[in-house]
């Protein structure tokens, strides 16, 4: 799918070039009965986000994503206007970057509950580029649907990042 590193516009590296893959996990549509699969693989300059996006099993929809796993980790990004994803030549697909400032408690069946997240969609190109994600361009969503009149994102306590491909 995609190879990238993540940093603030003032070059504070958040993830990369030496990624700790133990801080990331897959979060694919298998939680809803789908069969998409995503992986992160270390490369010389970052990570490769790859796998299989299956849109047949769930009737034309599907998602494959990787997200951070720590519930105690907090990133203070309040001093920045956004961040940059450094993309190497890719597949021209549409991806979604998201973050959130909350991790809700687990459900009785041990699965995570959904949370309000802020998303930014972008397309990749063959030449590669820097994708600048400005906070003002993030859209609040809940389970992939837009949320009107959402509360503000608390940039001083970001708790999770996610990279996703979906249809």
mmCIF file of N, CA, C and O in Angstrom, residues 59-138:
data_model
loop_
_atom_site.group_PDB
_atom_site.id
_atom_site.type_symbol
_atom_site.label_atom_id
_atom_site.label_comp_id
_atom_site.label_asym_id
_atom_site.label_seq_id
_atom_site.Cartn_x
_atom_site.Cartn_y
_atom_site.Cartn_z
ATOM 1 N N UNK A 59 -20.032 -6.897 1.330
ATOM 2 C CA UNK A 59 -20.968 -6.325 0.368
ATOM 3 C C UNK A 59 -20.557 -4.981 -0.202
ATOM 4 O O UNK A 59 -21.385 -4.071 -0.294
ATOM 5 N N UNK A 60 -19.296 -4.819 -0.587
ATOM 6 C CA UNK A 60 -18.839 -3.584 -1.215
ATOM 7 C C UNK A 60 -18.124 -2.623 -0.295
ATOM 8 O O UNK A 60 -17.717 -1.550 -0.730
ATOM 9 N N UNK A 61 -17.976 -2.979 0.961
ATOM 10 C CA UNK A 61 -17.275 -2.109 1.911
ATOM 11 C C UNK A 61 -16.190 -2.921 2.604
ATOM 12 O O UNK A 61 -16.280 -4.143 2.701
ATOM 13 N N UNK A 62 -15.169 -2.239 3.067
ATOM 14 C CA UNK A 62 -14.123 -2.897 3.825
ATOM 15 C C UNK A 62 -13.096 -1.875 4.279
ATOM 16 O O UNK A 62 -13.040 -0.767 3.755
ATOM 17 N N UNK A 63 -12.291 -2.248 5.283
ATOM 18 C CA UNK A 63 -11.207 -1.377 5.715
ATOM 19 C C UNK A 63 -10.059 -2.205 6.271
ATOM 20 O O UNK A 63 -10.253 -3.285 6.817
ATOM 21 N N UNK A 64 -8.864 -1.685 6.074
ATOM 22 C CA UNK A 64 -7.646 -2.266 6.631
ATOM 23 C C UNK A 64 -6.872 -1.110 7.241
ATOM 24 O O UNK A 64 -6.671 -0.084 6.590
ATOM 25 N N UNK A 65 -6.449 -1.254 8.493
ATOM 26 C CA UNK A 65 -5.763 -0.144 9.144
ATOM 27 C C UNK A 65 -4.758 -0.635 10.172
ATOM 28 O O UNK A 65 -4.829 -1.760 10.649
ATOM 29 N N UNK A 66 -3.836 0.263 10.490
ATOM 30 C CA UNK A 66 -2.869 0.075 11.558
ATOM 31 C C UNK A 66 -3.011 1.255 12.502
ATOM 32 O O UNK A 66 -3.201 2.393 12.055
ATOM 33 N N UNK A 67 -2.939 0.970 13.818
ATOM 34 C CA UNK A 67 -3.085 2.031 14.805
ATOM 35 C C UNK A 67 -2.109 1.829 15.940
ATOM 36 O O UNK A 67 -1.606 0.735 16.157
ATOM 37 N N UNK A 68 -1.848 2.922 16.660
ATOM 38 C CA UNK A 68 -0.995 2.824 17.835
ATOM 39 C C UNK A 68 -1.741 2.061 18.920
ATOM 40 O O UNK A 68 -2.968 2.038 18.952
ATOM 41 N N UNK A 69 -0.981 1.439 19.843
ATOM 42 C CA UNK A 69 -1.604 0.561 20.829
ATOM 43 C C UNK A 69 -1.555 1.059 22.262
ATOM 44 O O UNK A 69 -2.358 0.621 23.076
ATOM 45 N N UNK A 70 -0.628 1.914 22.627
ATOM 46 C CA UNK A 70 -0.509 2.295 24.028
ATOM 47 C C UNK A 70 -1.720 3.097 24.492
ATOM 48 O O UNK A 70 -2.133 4.041 23.844
ATOM 49 N N UNK A 71 -2.252 2.727 25.631
ATOM 50 C CA UNK A 71 -3.336 3.508 26.211
ATOM 51 C C UNK A 71 -2.802 4.595 27.135
ATOM 52 O O UNK A 71 -3.504 5.540 27.440
ATOM 53 N N UNK A 72 -1.564 4.460 27.589
ATOM 54 C CA UNK A 72 -0.984 5.443 28.493
ATOM 55 C C UNK A 72 -0.198 6.525 27.752
ATOM 56 O O UNK A 72 0.041 7.596 28.293
ATOM 57 N N UNK A 73 0.244 6.254 26.526
ATOM 58 C CA UNK A 73 1.034 7.217 25.753
ATOM 59 C C UNK A 73 0.171 8.427 25.392
ATOM 60 O O UNK A 73 -0.958 8.279 24.951
ATOM 61 N N UNK A 74 0.718 9.616 25.592
ATOM 62 C CA UNK A 74 0.031 10.854 25.217
ATOM 63 C C UNK A 74 1.027 11.733 24.467
ATOM 64 O O UNK A 74 2.158 11.908 24.919
ATOM 65 N N UNK A 75 0.601 12.249 23.325
ATOM 66 C CA UNK A 75 1.422 13.157 22.539
ATOM 67 C C UNK A 75 0.837 14.555 22.656
ATOM 68 O O UNK A 75 -0.360 14.745 22.416
ATOM 69 N N UNK A 76 1.653 15.531 23.036
ATOM 70 C CA UNK A 76 1.214 16.925 23.090
ATOM 71 C C UNK A 76 1.593 17.591 21.773
ATOM 72 O O UNK A 76 2.758 17.893 21.531
ATOM 73 N N UNK A 77 0.620 17.804 20.917
ATOM 74 C CA UNK A 77 0.839 18.424 19.615
ATOM 75 C C UNK A 77 0.232 19.819 19.551
ATOM 76 O O UNK A 77 0.046 20.374 18.476
ATOM 77 N N UNK A 78 -0.056 20.391 20.715
ATOM 78 C CA UNK A 78 -0.730 21.694 20.764
ATOM 79 C C UNK A 78 0.128 22.829 20.224
ATOM 80 O O UNK A 78 -0.400 23.850 19.820
ATOM 81 N N UNK A 79 1.423 22.658 20.183
ATOM 82 C CA UNK A 79 2.299 23.716 19.680
ATOM 83 C C UNK A 79 2.514 23.678 18.181
ATOM 84 O O UNK A 79 3.346 24.420 17.663
ATOM 85 N N UNK A 80 1.774 22.841 17.485
ATOM 86 C CA UNK A 80 1.970 22.657 16.048
ATOM 87 C C UNK A 80 0.662 22.911 15.295
ATOM 88 O O UNK A 80 -0.415 22.807 15.859
ATOM 89 N N UNK A 81 0.792 23.212 14.003
ATOM 90 C CA UNK A 81 -0.375 23.416 13.143
ATOM 91 C C UNK A 81 -0.825 22.135 12.471
ATOM 92 O O UNK A 81 -1.885 22.076 11.868
ATOM 93 N N UNK A 82 0.003 21.098 12.527
ATOM 94 C CA UNK A 82 -0.311 19.841 11.867
ATOM 95 C C UNK A 82 0.917 18.962 11.850
ATOM 96 O O UNK A 82 1.841 19.166 12.627
ATOM 97 N N UNK A 83 0.908 17.979 10.953
ATOM 98 C CA UNK A 83 2.064 17.120 10.806
ATOM 99 C C UNK A 83 2.235 16.743 9.344
ATOM 100 O O UNK A 83 1.392 17.048 8.510
ATOM 101 N N UNK A 84 3.340 16.090 9.043
ATOM 102 C CA UNK A 84 3.656 15.713 7.669
ATOM 103 C C UNK A 84 3.853 14.214 7.588
ATOM 104 O O UNK A 84 4.499 13.617 8.452
ATOM 105 N N UNK A 85 3.278 13.626 6.561
ATOM 106 C CA UNK A 85 3.519 12.225 6.224
ATOM 107 C C UNK A 85 4.414 12.230 5.003
ATOM 108 O O UNK A 85 4.068 12.842 3.987
ATOM 109 N N UNK A 86 5.545 11.600 5.087
ATOM 110 C CA UNK A 86 6.462 11.530 3.952
ATOM 111 C C UNK A 86 6.192 10.225 3.212
ATOM 112 O O UNK A 86 6.448 9.149 3.737
ATOM 113 N N UNK A 87 5.642 10.366 2.014
ATOM 114 C CA UNK A 87 5.189 9.231 1.229
ATOM 115 C C UNK A 87 6.190 8.961 0.116
ATOM 116 O O UNK A 87 6.577 9.878 -0.609
ATOM 117 N N UNK A 88 6.594 7.708 -0.041
ATOM 118 C CA UNK A 88 7.425 7.341 -1.181
ATOM 119 C C UNK A 88 6.487 6.902 -2.304
ATOM 120 O O UNK A 88 5.287 6.736 -2.076
ATOM 121 N N UNK A 89 6.993 6.740 -3.508
ATOM 122 C CA UNK A 89 6.103 6.364 -4.620
ATOM 123 C C UNK A 89 5.126 5.266 -4.209
ATOM 124 O O UNK A 89 5.493 4.309 -3.539
ATOM 125 N N UNK A 90 3.878 5.436 -4.610
ATOM 126 C CA UNK A 90 2.840 4.545 -4.129
ATOM 127 C C UNK A 90 1.834 4.210 -5.218
ATOM 128 O O UNK A 90 2.082 4.401 -6.392
ATOM 129 N N UNK A 91 0.672 3.800 -4.813
ATOM 130 C CA UNK A 91 -0.308 3.156 -5.680
ATOM 131 C C UNK A 91 -1.490 4.018 -6.128
ATOM 132 O O UNK A 91 -2.410 3.508 -6.739
ATOM 133 N N UNK A 92 -1.483 5.283 -5.779
ATOM 134 C CA UNK A 92 -2.556 6.211 -6.155
ATOM 135 C C UNK A 92 -3.905 5.930 -5.487
ATOM 136 O O UNK A 92 -4.928 6.440 -5.921
ATOM 137 N N UNK A 93 -3.916 5.132 -4.449
ATOM 138 C CA UNK A 93 -5.149 4.879 -3.719
ATOM 139 C C UNK A 93 -5.434 6.009 -2.738
ATOM 140 O O UNK A 93 -4.569 6.815 -2.415
ATOM 141 N N UNK A 94 -6.665 6.020 -2.222
ATOM 142 C CA UNK A 94 -7.060 6.996 -1.211
ATOM 143 C C UNK A 94 -6.870 6.369 0.165
ATOM 144 O O UNK A 94 -7.298 5.242 0.410
ATOM 145 N N UNK A 95 -6.215 7.107 1.040
ATOM 146 C CA UNK A 95 -5.952 6.672 2.405
ATOM 147 C C UNK A 95 -6.584 7.663 3.383
ATOM 148 O O UNK A 95 -6.878 8.799 3.024
ATOM 149 N N UNK A 96 -6.719 7.221 4.619
ATOM 150 C CA UNK A 96 -7.219 8.088 5.688
ATOM 151 C C UNK A 96 -6.233 8.051 6.841
ATOM 152 O O UNK A 96 -5.840 6.974 7.298
ATOM 153 N N UNK A 97 -5.827 9.229 7.291
ATOM 154 C CA UNK A 97 -5.028 9.381 8.498
ATOM 155 C C UNK A 97 -5.973 9.878 9.569
ATOM 156 O O UNK A 97 -6.815 10.749 9.304
ATOM 157 N N UNK A 98 -5.897 9.343 10.776
ATOM 158 C CA UNK A 98 -6.769 9.843 11.840
ATOM 159 C C UNK A 98 -6.040 9.839 13.170
ATOM 160 O O UNK A 98 -5.021 9.167 13.349
ATOM 161 N N UNK A 99 -6.592 10.617 14.095
ATOM 162 C CA UNK A 99 -6.097 10.639 15.460
ATOM 163 C C UNK A 99 -7.251 10.933 16.394
ATOM 164 O O UNK A 99 -8.316 11.370 15.975
ATOM 165 N N UNK A 100 -7.028 10.632 17.666
ATOM 166 C CA UNK A 100 -8.053 10.876 18.670
ATOM 167 C C UNK A 100 -7.400 11.237 19.994
ATOM 168 O O UNK A 100 -6.228 10.948 20.215
ATOM 169 N N UNK A 101 -8.181 11.862 20.846
ATOM 170 C CA UNK A 101 -7.696 12.255 22.171
ATOM 171 C C UNK A 101 -8.356 11.443 23.274
ATOM 172 O O UNK A 101 -8.275 11.788 24.446
ATOM 173 N N UNK A 102 -9.020 10.344 22.904
ATOM 174 C CA UNK A 102 -9.662 9.509 23.913
ATOM 175 C C UNK A 102 -9.590 8.035 23.519
ATOM 176 O O UNK A 102 -9.613 7.696 22.348
ATOM 177 N N UNK A 103 -9.478 7.191 24.526
ATOM 178 C CA UNK A 103 -9.558 5.749 24.349
ATOM 179 C C UNK A 103 -10.681 5.291 25.283
ATOM 180 O O UNK A 103 -10.502 5.276 26.502
ATOM 181 N N UNK A 104 -11.839 4.952 24.733
ATOM 182 C CA UNK A 104 -12.944 4.550 25.607
ATOM 183 C C UNK A 104 -12.681 3.193 26.260
ATOM 184 O O UNK A 104 -11.847 2.418 25.778
ATOM 185 N N UNK A 105 -13.388 2.891 27.338
ATOM 186 C CA UNK A 105 -13.198 1.593 28.000
ATOM 187 C C UNK A 105 -13.640 0.445 27.078
ATOM 188 O O UNK A 105 -14.401 0.654 26.136
ATOM 189 N N UNK A 106 -13.157 -0.726 27.389
ATOM 190 C CA UNK A 106 -13.525 -1.910 26.602
ATOM 191 C C UNK A 106 -14.951 -2.359 26.912
ATOM 192 O O UNK A 106 -15.455 -2.145 28.001
ATOM 193 N N UNK A 107 -15.557 -2.999 25.935
ATOM 194 C CA UNK A 107 -16.895 -3.570 26.093
ATOM 195 C C UNK A 107 -16.794 -4.845 26.922
ATOM 196 O O UNK A 107 -15.682 -5.363 27.116
ATOM 197 N N UNK A 108 -17.907 -5.385 27.377
ATOM 198 C CA UNK A 108 -17.865 -6.633 28.155
ATOM 199 C C UNK A 108 -17.205 -7.800 27.410
ATOM 200 O O UNK A 108 -16.608 -8.675 28.038
ATOM 201 N N UNK A 109 -17.255 -7.787 26.063
ATOM 202 C CA UNK A 109 -16.620 -8.868 25.296
ATOM 203 C C UNK A 109 -15.135 -8.581 25.028
ATOM 204 O O UNK A 109 -14.499 -9.252 24.225
ATOM 205 N N UNK A 110 -14.565 -7.554 25.680
ATOM 206 C CA UNK A 110 -13.153 -7.164 25.618
ATOM 207 C C UNK A 110 -12.782 -6.381 24.365
ATOM 208 O O UNK A 110 -11.649 -5.949 24.231
ATOM 209 N N UNK A 111 -13.713 -6.171 23.436
ATOM 210 C CA UNK A 111 -13.415 -5.353 22.257
ATOM 211 C C UNK A 111 -13.463 -3.887 22.640
ATOM 212 O O UNK A 111 -14.176 -3.490 23.557
ATOM 213 N N UNK A 112 -12.688 -3.070 21.922
ATOM 214 C CA UNK A 112 -12.696 -1.632 22.186
ATOM 215 C C UNK A 112 -13.994 -1.008 21.699
ATOM 216 O O UNK A 112 -14.517 -1.377 20.651
ATOM 217 N N UNK A 113 -14.496 -0.065 22.466
ATOM 218 C CA UNK A 113 -15.635 0.721 22.009
ATOM 219 C C UNK A 113 -15.151 1.734 20.982
ATOM 220 O O UNK A 113 -13.966 2.044 20.909
ATOM 221 N N UNK A 114 -16.058 2.261 20.212
ATOM 222 C CA UNK A 114 -15.704 3.286 19.236
ATOM 223 C C UNK A 114 -15.523 4.622 19.929
ATOM 224 O O UNK A 114 -16.091 4.868 20.995
ATOM 225 N N UNK A 115 -14.726 5.488 19.310
ATOM 226 C CA UNK A 115 -14.462 6.814 19.852
ATOM 227 C C UNK A 115 -14.619 7.846 18.744
ATOM 228 O O UNK A 115 -14.595 7.519 17.560
ATOM 229 N N UNK A 116 -14.770 9.080 19.131
ATOM 230 C CA UNK A 116 -14.763 10.189 18.192
ATOM 231 C C UNK A 116 -13.338 10.343 17.688
ATOM 232 O O UNK A 116 -12.399 10.416 18.481
ATOM 233 N N UNK A 117 -13.142 10.336 16.367
ATOM 234 C CA UNK A 117 -11.822 10.494 15.774
ATOM 235 C C UNK A 117 -11.862 11.620 14.759
ATOM 236 O O UNK A 117 -12.923 11.988 14.254
ATOM 237 N N UNK A 118 -10.693 12.174 14.474
ATOM 238 C CA UNK A 118 -10.572 13.251 13.488
ATOM 239 C C UNK A 118 -9.783 12.698 12.320
ATOM 240 O O UNK A 118 -8.682 12.170 12.507
ATOM 241 N N UNK A 119 -10.342 12.815 11.106
ATOM 242 C CA UNK A 119 -9.775 12.162 9.922
ATOM 243 C C UNK A 119 -9.345 13.151 8.855
ATOM 244 O O UNK A 119 -9.909 14.240 8.732
ATOM 245 N N UNK A 120 -8.374 12.690 8.054
ATOM 246 C CA UNK A 120 -7.911 13.428 6.893
ATOM 247 C C UNK A 120 -7.688 12.425 5.767
ATOM 248 O O UNK A 120 -6.922 11.469 5.927
ATOM 249 N N UNK A 121 -8.373 12.601 4.648
ATOM 250 C CA UNK A 121 -8.228 11.727 3.487
ATOM 251 C C UNK A 121 -7.214 12.306 2.518
ATOM 252 O O UNK A 121 -7.153 13.524 2.322
ATOM 253 N N UNK A 122 -6.419 11.420 1.905
ATOM 254 C CA UNK A 122 -5.446 11.867 0.912
ATOM 255 C C UNK A 122 -5.218 10.747 -0.096
ATOM 256 O O UNK A 122 -5.448 9.574 0.193
ATOM 257 N N UNK A 123 -4.781 11.130 -1.284
ATOM 258 C CA UNK A 123 -4.422 10.173 -2.328
ATOM 259 C C UNK A 123 -2.918 10.204 -2.525
ATOM 260 O O UNK A 123 -2.287 11.250 -2.409
ATOM 261 N N UNK A 124 -2.366 9.056 -2.831
ATOM 262 C CA UNK A 124 -0.934 8.958 -3.059
ATOM 263 C C UNK A 124 -0.659 8.978 -4.555
ATOM 264 O O UNK A 124 -1.548 8.766 -5.363
ATOM 265 N N UNK A 125 0.576 9.236 -4.909
ATOM 266 C CA UNK A 125 0.956 9.288 -6.308
ATOM 267 C C UNK A 125 2.204 8.488 -6.585
ATOM 268 O O UNK A 125 2.903 8.051 -5.668
ATOM 269 N N UNK A 126 2.503 8.307 -7.851
ATOM 270 C CA UNK A 126 3.681 7.536 -8.231
ATOM 271 C C UNK A 126 4.976 8.227 -7.833
ATOM 272 O O UNK A 126 5.957 7.586 -7.544
ATOM 273 N N UNK A 127 5.004 9.549 -7.835
ATOM 274 C CA UNK A 127 6.234 10.286 -7.560
ATOM 275 C C UNK A 127 6.558 10.385 -6.076
ATOM 276 O O UNK A 127 7.675 10.686 -5.700
ATOM 277 N N UNK A 128 5.592 10.156 -5.216
ATOM 278 C CA UNK A 128 5.808 10.336 -3.792
ATOM 279 C C UNK A 128 5.766 11.813 -3.436
ATOM 280 O O UNK A 128 5.894 12.675 -4.295
ATOM 281 N N UNK A 129 5.527 12.104 -2.150
ATOM 282 C CA UNK A 129 5.443 13.497 -1.743
ATOM 283 C C UNK A 129 5.269 13.596 -0.242
ATOM 284 O O UNK A 129 5.158 12.592 0.442
ATOM 285 N N UNK A 130 5.207 14.823 0.202
ATOM 286 C CA UNK A 130 4.900 15.098 1.601
ATOM 287 C C UNK A 130 3.418 15.453 1.678
ATOM 288 O O UNK A 130 2.956 16.345 0.989
ATOM 289 N N UNK A 131 2.700 14.726 2.498
ATOM 290 C CA UNK A 131 1.291 15.028 2.739
ATOM 291 C C UNK A 131 1.230 15.820 4.033
ATOM 292 O O UNK A 131 1.593 15.315 5.095
ATOM 293 N N UNK A 132 0.806 17.074 3.941
ATOM 294 C CA UNK A 132 0.702 17.930 5.123
ATOM 295 C C UNK A 132 -0.722 17.841 5.663
ATOM 296 O O UNK A 132 -1.671 18.169 4.978
ATOM 297 N N UNK A 133 -0.830 17.369 6.888
ATOM 298 C CA UNK A 133 -2.114 17.226 7.557
ATOM 299 C C UNK A 133 -2.232 18.372 8.552
ATOM 300 O O UNK A 133 -1.578 18.371 9.591
ATOM 301 N N UNK A 134 -3.028 19.369 8.205
ATOM 302 C CA UNK A 134 -3.237 20.504 9.098
ATOM 303 C C UNK A 134 -4.419 20.203 10.010
ATOM 304 O O UNK A 134 -5.435 19.665 9.569
ATOM 305 N N UNK A 135 -4.282 20.570 11.278
ATOM 306 C CA UNK A 135 -5.352 20.284 12.242
ATOM 307 C C UNK A 135 -6.677 20.854 11.764
ATOM 308 O O UNK A 135 -7.720 20.232 11.932
ATOM 309 N N UNK A 136 -6.653 22.043 11.160
ATOM 310 C CA UNK A 136 -7.903 22.683 10.731
ATOM 311 C C UNK A 136 -8.610 21.897 9.621
ATOM 312 O O UNK A 136 -9.791 22.078 9.388
ATOM 313 N N UNK A 137 -7.893 20.992 8.950
ATOM 314 C CA UNK A 137 -8.475 20.205 7.871
ATOM 315 C C UNK A 137 -9.009 18.847 8.320
ATOM 316 O O UNK A 137 -9.594 18.111 7.527
ATOM 317 N N UNK A 138 -8.809 18.508 9.590
ATOM 318 C CA UNK A 138 -9.316 17.234 10.107
ATOM 319 C C UNK A 138 -10.837 17.297 10.257
ATOM 320 O O UNK A 138 -11.388 18.312 10.681
#
